Short mmCIF file of C-alpha atoms (C1' of nucleotides) in Angstrom, two decimals:
data_model
loop_
_atom_site.label_atom_id
_atom_site.label_comp_id
_atom_site.label_asym_id
_atom_site.label_seq_id
_atom_site.Cartn_x
_atom_site.Cartn_y
_atom_site.Cartn_z
CA UNK A 1 -8.01 -3.49 -16.56
CA UNK A 2 -6.54 -0.06 -16.24
CA UNK A 3 -5.48 2.39 -18.86
CA UNK A 4 -1.99 3.64 -19.37
CA UNK A 5 1.51 2.19 -19.29
CA UNK A 6 2.41 -0.75 -17.02
CA UNK A 7 4.20 1.17 -14.30
CA UNK A 8 4.28 -1.79 -11.88
CA UNK A 9 6.44 -3.80 -14.22
CA UNK A 10 9.19 -1.21 -14.32
CA UNK A 11 8.91 -0.36 -10.69
CA UNK A 12 9.15 -4.00 -9.65
CA UNK A 13 12.32 -4.25 -11.65
CA UNK A 14 13.84 -1.41 -9.66
CA UNK A 15 12.21 -2.68 -6.47
CA UNK A 16 14.49 -5.62 -5.86
CA UNK A 17 17.44 -4.72 -3.56
CA UNK A 18 20.04 -6.39 -5.70
CA UNK A 19 18.79 -4.76 -8.90
CA UNK A 20 18.56 -1.42 -7.14
CA UNK A 21 22.18 -1.73 -6.14
CA UNK A 22 23.10 -2.49 -9.71
CA UNK A 23 21.22 0.54 -11.00
CA UNK A 24 22.68 2.75 -8.31
CA UNK A 25 26.14 1.62 -9.22
CA UNK A 26 25.45 2.45 -12.86
CA UNK A 27 24.44 5.94 -11.85
CA UNK A 28 28.18 6.62 -11.82
CA UNK A 29 27.85 6.67 -15.58
CA UNK A 30 30.59 4.13 -16.05
CA UNK A 31 29.90 0.93 -17.93
CA UNK A 32 30.50 -2.00 -15.62
CA UNK A 33 30.86 -5.69 -16.29
CA UNK A 34 28.49 -8.33 -14.99
CA UNK A 35 31.08 -9.51 -12.45
CA UNK A 36 31.66 -6.05 -11.12
CA UNK A 37 27.95 -5.48 -10.80
CA UNK A 38 27.55 -8.77 -9.01
CA UNK A 39 30.07 -7.70 -6.43
CA UNK A 40 28.46 -4.31 -6.19
CA UNK A 41 25.05 -5.85 -5.59
CA UNK A 42 26.40 -8.37 -3.11
CA UNK A 43 25.18 -11.45 -4.98
CA UNK A 44 26.80 -14.23 -6.93
CA UNK A 45 27.45 -13.98 -10.63
CA UNK A 46 24.57 -16.30 -11.45
CA UNK A 47 21.96 -14.22 -9.76
CA UNK A 48 23.40 -11.04 -11.12
CA UNK A 49 23.21 -12.46 -14.61
CA UNK A 50 19.55 -13.22 -14.07
CA UNK A 51 18.93 -9.69 -12.77
CA UNK A 52 20.79 -8.13 -15.63
CA UNK A 53 18.82 -9.95 -18.25
CA UNK A 54 15.60 -8.82 -16.61
CA UNK A 55 16.70 -5.23 -16.45
CA UNK A 56 17.71 -5.43 -20.06
CA UNK A 57 14.35 -6.91 -21.07
CA UNK A 58 12.72 -3.97 -19.28
CA UNK A 59 14.73 -1.56 -21.40
CA UNK A 60 16.59 -0.05 -18.47
CA UNK A 61 20.07 -1.13 -19.55
CA UNK A 62 22.25 -0.95 -22.58
CA UNK A 63 24.50 -3.99 -22.77
CA UNK A 64 27.59 -4.23 -24.91
CA UNK A 65 29.73 -7.29 -25.51
CA UNK A 66 33.46 -6.79 -25.61
CA UNK A 67 35.49 -9.91 -25.90
CA UNK A 68 34.47 -12.19 -23.09
CA UNK A 69 33.29 -9.26 -21.00
CA UNK A 70 29.81 -7.83 -21.08
CA UNK A 71 29.48 -4.22 -20.14
CA UNK A 72 26.33 -2.64 -18.90
CA UNK A 73 25.29 0.98 -18.65
CA UNK A 74 21.99 2.74 -18.09
CA UNK A 75 19.83 2.81 -21.20
CA UNK A 76 19.22 6.57 -21.25
CA UNK A 77 19.07 9.79 -19.33
CA UNK A 78 15.42 9.12 -18.69
CA UNK A 79 16.27 6.10 -16.61
CA UNK A 80 18.76 8.08 -14.59
CA UNK A 81 16.18 10.79 -14.17
CA UNK A 82 13.61 8.39 -12.67
CA UNK A 83 16.22 6.88 -10.42
CA UNK A 84 17.13 10.29 -9.04
CA UNK A 85 13.45 10.96 -8.50
CA UNK A 86 13.08 7.77 -6.49
CA UNK A 87 16.12 8.74 -4.43
CA UNK A 88 14.39 12.00 -3.63
CA UNK A 89 11.28 10.21 -2.40
CA UNK A 90 13.33 7.73 -0.42
CA UNK A 91 15.38 10.51 1.18
CA UNK A 92 12.19 12.40 1.95
CA UNK A 93 10.68 9.37 3.62
CA UNK A 94 13.70 9.24 5.87
CA UNK A 95 14.83 6.00 4.38
CA UNK A 96 18.54 6.45 3.80
CA UNK A 97 20.33 3.18 3.85
CA UNK A 98 23.35 4.42 5.71
CA UNK A 99 23.62 7.02 8.43
CA UNK A 100 24.95 10.25 6.97
CA UNK A 101 28.67 10.02 7.29
CA UNK A 102 31.57 12.01 5.89
CA UNK A 103 31.18 10.26 2.54
CA UNK A 104 27.63 11.40 2.34
CA UNK A 105 28.66 15.03 2.76
CA UNK A 106 31.07 14.65 -0.14
CA UNK A 107 28.26 13.09 -2.12
CA UNK A 108 26.12 16.18 -1.58
CA UNK A 109 28.97 18.43 -2.55
CA UNK A 110 29.69 16.90 -5.94
CA UNK A 111 28.83 13.59 -7.52
CA UNK A 112 28.22 11.97 -10.85
CA UNK A 113 24.60 11.74 -11.98
CA UNK A 114 24.69 9.16 -14.75
CA UNK A 115 27.22 11.05 -16.80
CA UNK A 116 27.09 14.64 -15.67
CA UNK A 117 27.85 16.74 -12.63
CA UNK A 118 25.33 16.80 -9.77
CA UNK A 119 25.19 17.96 -6.19
CA UNK A 120 26.06 21.41 -4.91
CA UNK A 121 28.62 22.08 -7.61
CA UNK A 122 26.23 20.90 -10.32
CA UNK A 123 23.42 23.24 -9.36
CA UNK A 124 25.97 26.04 -8.90
CA UNK A 125 27.17 25.58 -12.44
CA UNK A 126 23.63 25.46 -13.79
CA UNK A 127 22.64 28.64 -11.97
CA UNK A 128 25.71 30.38 -13.21
CA UNK A 129 25.09 29.44 -16.81
CA UNK A 130 21.55 30.70 -16.56
CA UNK A 131 22.35 33.92 -14.79
CA UNK A 132 25.03 34.73 -17.32
CA UNK A 133 22.50 34.25 -20.10
CA UNK A 134 24.24 31.24 -21.59
CA UNK A 135 21.26 29.01 -21.02
CA UNK A 136 17.61 29.87 -21.54
CA UNK A 137 14.30 28.07 -21.24
CA UNK A 138 12.46 28.28 -24.50
CA UNK A 139 9.07 26.63 -24.85
CA UNK A 140 9.80 23.32 -23.25
CA UNK A 141 13.48 22.96 -23.95
CA UNK A 142 16.62 24.28 -22.48
CA UNK A 143 18.60 26.05 -25.21
CA UNK A 144 22.08 27.42 -25.58
CA UNK A 145 22.17 31.11 -26.40
CA UNK A 146 24.63 32.61 -28.88
CA UNK A 147 26.92 33.84 -26.20
CA UNK A 148 26.52 30.46 -24.55
CA UNK A 149 27.61 28.72 -27.71
CA UNK A 150 30.73 30.85 -27.81
CA UNK A 151 31.38 30.14 -24.18
CA UNK A 152 31.15 26.41 -24.72
CA UNK A 153 33.49 26.56 -27.70
CA UNK A 154 35.99 28.65 -25.80
CA UNK A 155 35.87 26.10 -23.06
CA UNK A 156 37.24 23.56 -25.49
CA UNK A 157 34.17 21.48 -26.16
CA UNK A 158 33.55 20.15 -29.67
CA UNK A 159 29.99 21.35 -30.04
CA UNK A 160 29.60 20.13 -33.60
CA UNK A 161 30.13 16.54 -32.53
CA UNK A 162 27.46 16.88 -29.89
CA UNK A 163 24.82 18.48 -32.08
CA UNK A 164 25.19 15.73 -34.67
CA UNK A 165 24.32 13.03 -32.13
CA UNK A 166 20.68 12.13 -31.61
CA UNK A 167 20.68 12.70 -27.88
CA UNK A 168 19.34 16.04 -26.61
CA UNK A 169 22.04 18.63 -26.12
CA UNK A 170 20.70 20.31 -23.01
CA UNK A 171 18.56 18.77 -20.36
CA UNK A 172 17.39 19.70 -16.95
CA UNK A 173 17.94 17.19 -14.23
CA UNK A 174 16.66 17.42 -10.74
CA UNK A 175 18.67 15.83 -8.00
CA UNK A 176 17.62 14.48 -4.62
CA UNK A 177 20.15 16.25 -2.41
CA UNK A 178 19.74 19.77 -3.66
CA UNK A 179 16.19 19.58 -5.00
CA UNK A 180 17.28 21.93 -7.75
CA UNK A 181 18.17 21.53 -11.37
CA UNK A 182 21.53 20.85 -12.86
CA UNK A 183 22.64 20.44 -16.46
CA UNK A 184 22.24 17.00 -18.06
CA UNK A 185 22.18 15.94 -21.68
CA UNK A 186 25.14 15.53 -23.91
CA UNK A 187 26.44 19.00 -23.05
CA UNK A 188 26.40 18.15 -19.38
CA UNK A 189 28.39 15.08 -20.18
CA UNK A 190 30.82 17.02 -22.28
CA UNK A 191 31.44 19.46 -19.45
CA UNK A 192 32.22 16.65 -17.04
CA UNK A 193 34.70 14.93 -19.30
CA UNK A 194 36.30 18.27 -20.03
CA UNK A 195 36.73 18.89 -16.32
CA UNK A 196 38.35 15.52 -16.03
CA UNK A 197 40.70 16.14 -18.97
CA UNK A 198 41.78 19.43 -17.48
CA UNK A 199 42.36 17.66 -14.15
CA UNK A 200 39.92 19.85 -12.34
CA UNK A 201 38.29 16.84 -10.81
CA UNK A 202 38.97 13.26 -9.79
CA UNK A 203 36.34 10.57 -9.82
CA UNK A 204 36.32 8.06 -6.99
CA UNK A 205 36.73 4.51 -8.25
CA UNK A 206 34.19 2.98 -5.88
CA UNK A 207 31.49 5.57 -5.40
CA UNK A 208 29.84 8.39 -7.27
CA UNK A 209 31.86 10.96 -5.39
CA UNK A 210 33.67 13.65 -7.34
CA UNK A 211 36.47 15.56 -5.71
CA UNK A 212 37.78 18.86 -7.05
CA UNK A 213 41.48 19.55 -7.03
CA UNK A 214 42.46 22.84 -5.44
CA UNK A 215 43.29 24.52 -8.72
CA UNK A 216 40.20 22.93 -10.26
CA UNK A 217 37.98 24.41 -7.58
CA UNK A 218 39.40 27.87 -8.11
CA UNK A 219 39.18 27.70 -11.87
CA UNK A 220 35.64 26.38 -11.60
CA UNK A 221 34.50 29.38 -9.61
CA UNK A 222 36.12 31.91 -11.94
CA UNK A 223 34.55 30.23 -14.98
CA UNK A 224 31.19 29.83 -13.34
CA UNK A 225 30.69 32.86 -11.10
CA UNK A 226 27.54 33.48 -9.16
CA UNK A 227 26.73 36.74 -7.52
CA UNK A 228 25.51 36.20 -3.97
CA UNK A 229 22.12 37.49 -2.95
CA UNK B 1 26.29 -1.60 2.03
CA UNK B 2 25.72 1.07 -0.49
CA UNK B 3 25.56 4.79 -0.09
CA UNK B 4 22.56 6.91 -0.81
CA UNK B 5 18.80 6.61 -0.23
CA UNK B 6 17.02 3.28 -0.20
CA UNK B 7 15.52 3.41 -3.64
CA UNK B 8 14.52 -0.26 -3.67
CA UNK B 9 12.11 0.27 -0.79
CA UNK B 10 10.13 2.90 -2.60
CA UNK B 11 10.28 1.18 -5.92
CA UNK B 12 9.03 -2.10 -4.43
CA UNK B 13 6.09 -0.22 -3.04
CA UNK B 14 5.17 0.99 -6.49
CA UNK B 15 6.14 -2.37 -7.99
CA UNK B 16 3.11 -4.32 -6.82
CA UNK B 17 0.31 -4.35 -9.44
CA UNK B 18 -2.43 -3.64 -6.94
CA UNK B 19 -0.52 -0.72 -5.42
CA UNK B 20 0.39 0.57 -8.85
CA UNK B 21 -3.29 0.61 -9.74
CA UNK B 22 -3.99 2.54 -6.59
CA UNK B 23 -1.33 5.12 -7.35
CA UNK B 24 -2.43 5.41 -10.94
CA UNK B 25 -5.97 6.03 -9.82
CA UNK B 26 -4.77 8.75 -7.49
CA UNK B 27 -2.98 10.43 -10.39
CA UNK B 28 -6.41 11.81 -11.15
CA UNK B 29 -5.75 14.16 -8.26
CA UNK B 30 -8.99 13.31 -6.56
CA UNK B 31 -8.94 11.96 -3.00
CA UNK B 32 -10.49 8.51 -2.98
CA UNK B 33 -11.69 6.30 -0.16
CA UNK B 34 -10.19 2.95 0.69
CA UNK B 35 -13.23 1.15 -0.75
CA UNK B 36 -13.01 3.02 -4.01
CA UNK B 37 -9.33 2.28 -4.29
CA UNK B 38 -9.93 -1.39 -3.52
CA UNK B 39 -12.36 -1.53 -6.42
CA UNK B 40 -9.97 0.40 -8.63
CA UNK B 41 -7.15 -2.02 -7.79
CA UNK B 42 -9.29 -5.07 -8.23
CA UNK B 43 -8.76 -6.47 -4.75
CA UNK B 44 -10.83 -6.84 -1.62
CA UNK B 45 -11.02 -4.18 1.00
CA UNK B 46 -8.75 -6.10 3.38
CA UNK B 47 -5.82 -6.32 0.95
CA UNK B 48 -6.34 -2.76 -0.12
CA UNK B 49 -6.14 -1.66 3.50
CA UNK B 50 -2.89 -3.48 3.86
CA UNK B 51 -1.51 -1.88 0.72
CA UNK B 52 -2.66 1.57 1.74
CA UNK B 53 -0.95 1.38 5.13
CA UNK B 54 2.27 0.34 3.40
CA UNK B 55 2.08 3.17 0.89
CA UNK B 56 1.40 5.54 3.73
CA UNK B 57 4.37 4.27 5.70
CA UNK B 58 6.50 4.89 2.64
CA UNK B 59 5.40 8.50 2.58
CA UNK B 60 3.69 8.21 -0.80
CA UNK B 61 0.17 8.98 0.40
CA UNK B 62 -1.59 11.59 2.41
CA UNK B 63 -4.49 10.04 4.31
CA UNK B 64 -7.36 12.02 5.83
CA UNK B 65 -10.11 10.71 8.03
CA UNK B 66 -13.54 12.07 7.44
CA UNK B 67 -16.31 10.51 9.41
CA UNK B 68 -16.19 6.81 8.85
CA UNK B 69 -14.44 7.28 5.53
CA UNK B 70 -10.74 7.52 4.98
CA UNK B 71 -9.65 9.51 1.99
CA UNK B 72 -6.30 9.06 0.34
CA UNK B 73 -4.42 11.27 -2.09
CA UNK B 74 -0.85 11.41 -3.33
CA UNK B 75 1.51 12.88 -0.81
CA UNK B 76 3.07 15.50 -3.09
CA UNK B 77 3.81 16.61 -6.62
CA UNK B 78 7.13 14.83 -6.34
CA UNK B 79 5.34 11.51 -6.10
CA UNK B 80 3.25 12.33 -9.16
CA UNK B 81 6.38 13.37 -10.97
CA UNK B 82 8.14 10.08 -10.35
CA UNK B 83 5.04 8.12 -11.37
CA UNK B 84 4.91 10.02 -14.65
CA UNK B 85 8.56 9.25 -15.19
CA UNK B 86 7.90 5.57 -14.65
CA UNK B 87 5.05 5.71 -17.10
CA UNK B 88 7.47 7.17 -19.62
CA UNK B 89 9.87 4.29 -19.16
CA UNK B 90 7.09 1.73 -19.33
CA UNK B 91 5.69 3.29 -22.49
CA UNK B 92 9.17 3.38 -23.99
CA UNK B 93 9.69 -0.25 -23.20
CA UNK B 94 6.57 -1.01 -25.15
CA UNK B 95 4.78 -2.16 -22.04
CA UNK B 96 1.38 -0.58 -22.24
CA UNK B 97 -1.17 -2.56 -20.36
CA UNK B 98 -3.93 -2.08 -22.87
CA UNK B 99 -3.81 -1.84 -26.63
CA UNK B 100 -4.14 1.76 -27.66
CA UNK B 101 -7.85 2.37 -28.04
CA UNK B 102 -10.03 5.39 -28.46
CA UNK B 103 -9.78 6.10 -24.73
CA UNK B 104 -6.06 6.20 -25.00
CA UNK B 105 -6.22 8.83 -27.69
CA UNK B 106 -8.36 10.99 -25.45
CA UNK B 107 -5.84 10.40 -22.70
CA UNK B 108 -3.09 11.82 -24.84
CA UNK B 109 -5.20 14.80 -25.79
CA UNK B 110 -5.96 15.98 -22.30
CA UNK B 111 -5.80 14.31 -18.89
CA UNK B 112 -5.28 15.10 -15.26
CA UNK B 113 -1.73 14.78 -13.97
CA UNK B 114 -2.21 14.65 -10.22
CA UNK B 115 -4.01 17.98 -10.04
CA UNK B 116 -3.12 19.87 -13.18
CA UNK B 117 -3.62 19.64 -16.88
CA UNK B 118 -1.43 17.26 -18.89
CA UNK B 119 -1.37 15.85 -22.37
CA UNK B 120 -1.45 17.76 -25.61
CA UNK B 121 -3.54 20.55 -24.20
CA UNK B 122 -1.28 20.82 -21.19
CA UNK B 123 1.95 21.29 -23.15
CA UNK B 124 0.09 23.64 -25.50
CA UNK B 125 -0.86 25.87 -22.60
CA UNK B 126 2.63 25.75 -21.21
CA UNK B 127 4.22 26.71 -24.51
CA UNK B 128 1.76 29.52 -24.95
CA UNK B 129 2.49 30.94 -21.50
CA UNK B 130 6.18 30.87 -22.19
CA UNK B 131 6.04 32.33 -25.70
CA UNK B 132 3.83 35.17 -24.47
CA UNK B 133 6.44 35.96 -21.84
CA UNK B 134 4.23 35.12 -18.92
CA UNK B 135 6.50 32.38 -17.67
CA UNK B 136 10.27 32.44 -17.54
CA UNK B 137 12.98 30.10 -16.35
CA UNK B 138 15.12 31.88 -13.79
CA UNK B 139 18.02 30.07 -12.21
CA UNK B 140 16.37 26.77 -11.40
CA UNK B 141 12.81 27.90 -10.94
CA UNK B 142 9.95 28.71 -13.16
CA UNK B 143 8.74 32.22 -12.36
CA UNK B 144 5.71 34.29 -13.28
CA UNK B 145 6.62 37.57 -14.98
CA UNK B 146 4.81 40.84 -14.23
CA UNK B 147 2.64 40.61 -17.30
CA UNK B 148 2.09 36.96 -16.37
CA UNK B 149 0.91 37.96 -12.91
CA UNK B 150 -1.57 40.38 -14.46
CA UNK B 151 -2.73 37.69 -16.88
CA UNK B 152 -3.39 35.22 -14.05
CA UNK B 153 -5.29 37.79 -12.06
CA UNK B 154 -7.41 38.77 -15.05
CA UNK B 155 -8.11 35.11 -15.52
CA UNK B 156 -9.86 35.13 -12.18
CA UNK B 157 -7.34 33.28 -10.05
CA UNK B 158 -6.71 34.35 -6.51
CA UNK B 159 -2.97 34.61 -6.66
CA UNK B 160 -2.50 35.87 -3.11
CA UNK B 161 -4.00 32.72 -1.67
CA UNK B 162 -1.61 30.63 -3.72
CA UNK B 163 1.53 32.52 -2.82
CA UNK B 164 0.76 32.24 0.84
CA UNK B 165 0.72 28.47 0.72
CA UNK B 166 3.98 26.63 1.17
CA UNK B 167 3.78 24.61 -2.05
CA UNK B 168 5.75 25.94 -5.00
CA UNK B 169 3.71 28.19 -7.25
CA UNK B 170 5.10 27.10 -10.61
CA UNK B 171 6.57 23.79 -11.45
CA UNK B 172 7.61 22.03 -14.59
CA UNK B 173 6.18 18.58 -15.10
CA UNK B 174 7.20 16.22 -17.84
CA UNK B 175 4.61 13.82 -19.11
CA UNK B 176 5.03 10.47 -20.75
CA UNK B 177 2.78 10.95 -23.75
CA UNK B 178 4.13 14.25 -25.00
CA UNK B 179 7.62 14.07 -23.54
CA UNK B 180 7.38 17.81 -23.04
CA UNK B 181 6.75 20.05 -20.11
CA UNK B 182 3.48 21.29 -18.78
CA UNK B 183 2.65 23.53 -15.87
CA UNK B 184 2.37 21.93 -12.42
CA UNK B 185 2.50 23.45 -8.94
CA UNK B 186 -0.26 25.26 -7.21
CA UNK B 187 -0.74 27.59 -10.19
CA UNK B 188 -1.23 24.60 -12.46
CA UNK B 189 -3.82 23.35 -10.09
CA UNK B 190 -5.56 26.68 -9.89
CA UNK B 191 -5.79 26.86 -13.68
CA UNK B 192 -7.41 23.47 -13.83
CA UNK B 193 -10.04 24.22 -11.18
CA UNK B 194 -10.75 27.52 -12.88
CA UNK B 195 -11.31 25.73 -16.16
CA UNK B 196 -13.73 23.47 -14.36
CA UNK B 197 -15.56 26.34 -12.73
CA UNK B 198 -15.97 28.08 -16.04
CA UNK B 199 -17.28 24.82 -17.53
CA UNK B 200 -14.52 24.70 -20.10
CA UNK B 201 -13.83 21.09 -19.21
CA UNK B 202 -15.46 18.00 -17.82
CA UNK B 203 -13.60 15.39 -15.86
CA UNK B 204 -14.40 11.78 -16.42
CA UNK B 205 -15.53 10.04 -13.25
CA UNK B 206 -13.71 6.80 -13.95
CA UNK B 207 -10.50 7.74 -15.65
CA UNK B 208 -8.02 10.62 -15.89
CA UNK B 209 -9.57 11.80 -19.12
CA UNK B 210 -10.48 15.44 -19.48
CA UNK B 211 -12.87 16.47 -22.21
CA UNK B 212 -13.22 20.08 -23.37
CA UNK B 213 -16.62 21.48 -24.18
CA UNK B 214 -16.93 23.11 -27.53
CA UNK B 215 -17.01 26.60 -26.17
CA UNK B 216 -14.30 25.72 -23.73
CA UNK B 217 -12.02 24.54 -26.52
CA UNK B 218 -12.53 27.77 -28.44
CA UNK B 219 -12.01 29.95 -25.39
CA UNK B 220 -8.90 27.97 -24.49
CA UNK B 221 -7.27 28.66 -27.82
CA UNK B 222 -8.01 32.36 -27.75
CA UNK B 223 -6.62 32.67 -24.25
CA UNK B 224 -3.61 30.49 -24.96
CA UNK B 225 -2.67 31.20 -28.56
CA UNK B 226 0.39 29.64 -30.15
CA UNK B 227 1.83 30.81 -33.39
CA UNK B 228 2.59 27.88 -35.68
CA UNK B 229 6.09 27.41 -36.93
"C1'" DT C 1 -30.83 0.51 21.50
"C1'" DT C 2 -30.11 -2.13 17.01
"C1'" DC C 3 -28.52 -2.33 12.48
"C1'" DA C 4 -25.50 -1.06 8.62
"C1'" DT C 5 -21.42 0.50 6.55
"C1'" DA C 6 -16.22 1.59 6.47
"C1'" DG C 7 -12.09 0.11 7.79
"C1'" DT C 8 -8.48 -2.69 10.47
"C1'" DT C 9 -6.29 -6.84 12.27
"C1'" DC C 10 -5.28 -11.70 12.42
"C1'" DG C 11 -4.30 -16.11 10.52
"C1'" DA C 12 -3.82 -19.46 7.00
"C1'" DT C 13 -2.85 -20.43 2.29
"C1'" DC C 14 -0.36 -20.20 -1.67
"C1'" DA C 15 2.39 -18.56 -5.52
"C1'" DT C 16 6.02 -15.82 -7.09
"C1'" DA C 17 10.62 -14.92 -7.44
"C1'" DG C 18 15.27 -14.40 -5.40
"C1'" DT C 19 19.07 -17.31 -4.38
"C1'" DC C 20 22.96 -20.33 -5.33
"C1'" DG C 21 25.31 -25.04 -6.78
"C1'" DA C 22 26.50 -27.37 -10.74
"C1'" DA C 23 27.03 -27.82 -15.40
"C1'" DG C 24 27.42 -25.80 -20.02
"C1'" DC C 25 29.24 -22.24 -23.57
"C1'" DA C 26 32.18 -18.84 -25.30
"C1'" DT C 27 36.30 -16.25 -25.57
"C1'" DA C 28 41.12 -15.41 -24.43
"C1'" DA C 29 45.70 -16.82 -22.94
"C1'" DG C 30 49.73 -20.18 -22.59
"C1'" DC D 1 45.83 -28.41 -28.06
"C1'" DT D 2 44.86 -27.31 -22.81
"C1'" DT D 3 43.68 -24.23 -19.23
"C1'" DA D 4 41.47 -20.27 -17.25
"C1'" DT D 5 38.13 -16.78 -17.00
"C1'" DG D 6 33.52 -14.47 -17.90
"C1'" DC D 7 29.01 -15.33 -18.39
"C1'" DT D 8 24.56 -18.09 -19.08
"C1'" DT D 9 21.30 -21.81 -18.19
"C1'" DC D 10 19.15 -25.29 -15.39
"C1'" DG D 11 17.20 -26.99 -11.30
"C1'" DA D 12 16.09 -27.17 -6.55
"C1'" DC D 13 15.42 -24.76 -2.32
"C1'" DT D 14 13.46 -21.20 0.32
"C1'" DA D 15 11.39 -17.05 2.00
"C1'" DT D 16 8.94 -13.19 1.27
"C1'" DG D 17 4.65 -11.24 0.63
"C1'" DA D 18 0.07 -10.94 -1.70
"C1'" DT D 19 -4.46 -12.62 -0.97
"C1'" DC D 20 -8.82 -13.40 1.31
"C1'" DG D 21 -12.04 -15.34 5.11
"C1'" DA D 22 -13.37 -14.29 9.56
"C1'" DA D 23 -13.52 -11.67 13.52
"C1'" DC D 24 -13.22 -7.04 15.49
"C1'" DT D 25 -13.58 -1.81 15.97
"C1'" DA D 26 -15.61 2.62 14.84
"C1'" DT D 27 -18.74 5.79 13.01
"C1'" DG D 28 -23.34 6.89 11.45
"C1'" DA D 29 -28.36 6.01 10.83
"C1'" DA D 30 -33.00 4.62 12.47
#
DNA sequence: TTCATAGTTCGATCATAGTCGAAGCATAAG
DNA sequence: CTTATGCTTCGACTATGATCGAACTATGAA
């Protein structure tokens, strides 16, 4: 009847509350088991299993068997990107599920977006990288400059390993709370794990909230300065 | 139960086939009446009316009464952006509604994305603007350089009128066919209407297809050159 | 005024799909 | 082996919501 991709099929997958809960939970970037996701979605294991197979069929998930557990994560950054976009629309329509509480404020401050840093701290880092000339927009891609490459290496990130992978190194990601870009892609992921290894941050077990340690916060701002305007 | 915006609500709105058809039709950027959208969606006027009020309640549409007609258009670029993202996921999942025919090829070549130029020609124009130094990524925004400003004025676009409006002037937009950026925002819109006024292009009445006239195609490539690599 | 067209509202019908209990596999532990 | 745990499949129940006919409202034309 109509031309173009079947958008309703994908949207209807996301449109079920239980499945939306599952996807939201996976926005933490962690791989979760079917049981955990069932609990997260507030349904029994049977229904969760049904949902998960449908999401998988739609190409939204990447399942991995491990022993008698089955782990699920989001299929790609693209999926996370669309989910963030939907969150933006939902927030704009005034449809937030929960009244904004203290947890919500922490969520705006810093949170995990699939596998990289989002929220206020995320956009701050992105802006700093750009203003220092480490990141540049070239044609359609975000590229790392020479000084930027050096910066990343000095920071203790194994850049060679990243560039050999197929996934894009740098990627812009727009988030719903800030409405500004932050750094995604494999480099964004590498930064986040590096922060974690250096104990700059702690990830909340239950939610997507990221909390900075005191020393982490200080170190962050010296490494990623931003002149006020 | 969960934190964050109610993503399922918005997604379920898009997830109905009839509503998805409506939204896809509105991706042409034109404002359409309820009757036209009913026909487009393949349902009666009554059901279309019901769908339209729901989409409106969800903040996805911008309705305008005009006489005894009621025109609908997408509420914002953000909505169009999410829809394009969903198309990307659907295309990736191999779920295209129609087998790729000749019309589909034309769709990839040049089409309307909400109100600006997308497809091959769209990314071409974007790349050209960037490589000529007319557009730059600064912090998180796409900005027009000084030479770029001059270029736009020379092109016959009333830049003052655009900058006075509240909508963002420049905006990156990623499309599903090319997986690359093209220019959105009010400037993107202005370019498209200018092309139309100069008879460079013709918009198909039924679909989102844009066809370039022969002279338009030539003029386009001289104005937006791109050195091969 | 009368008629026609555009759109909304109401009500009834009907199908899709979300839900869970129960049973069935598969893997790991004792 | 037996037992326990994680997950899938089957089947039945149920509710949500899409659909359209019919009646109603509103704007425009004659």
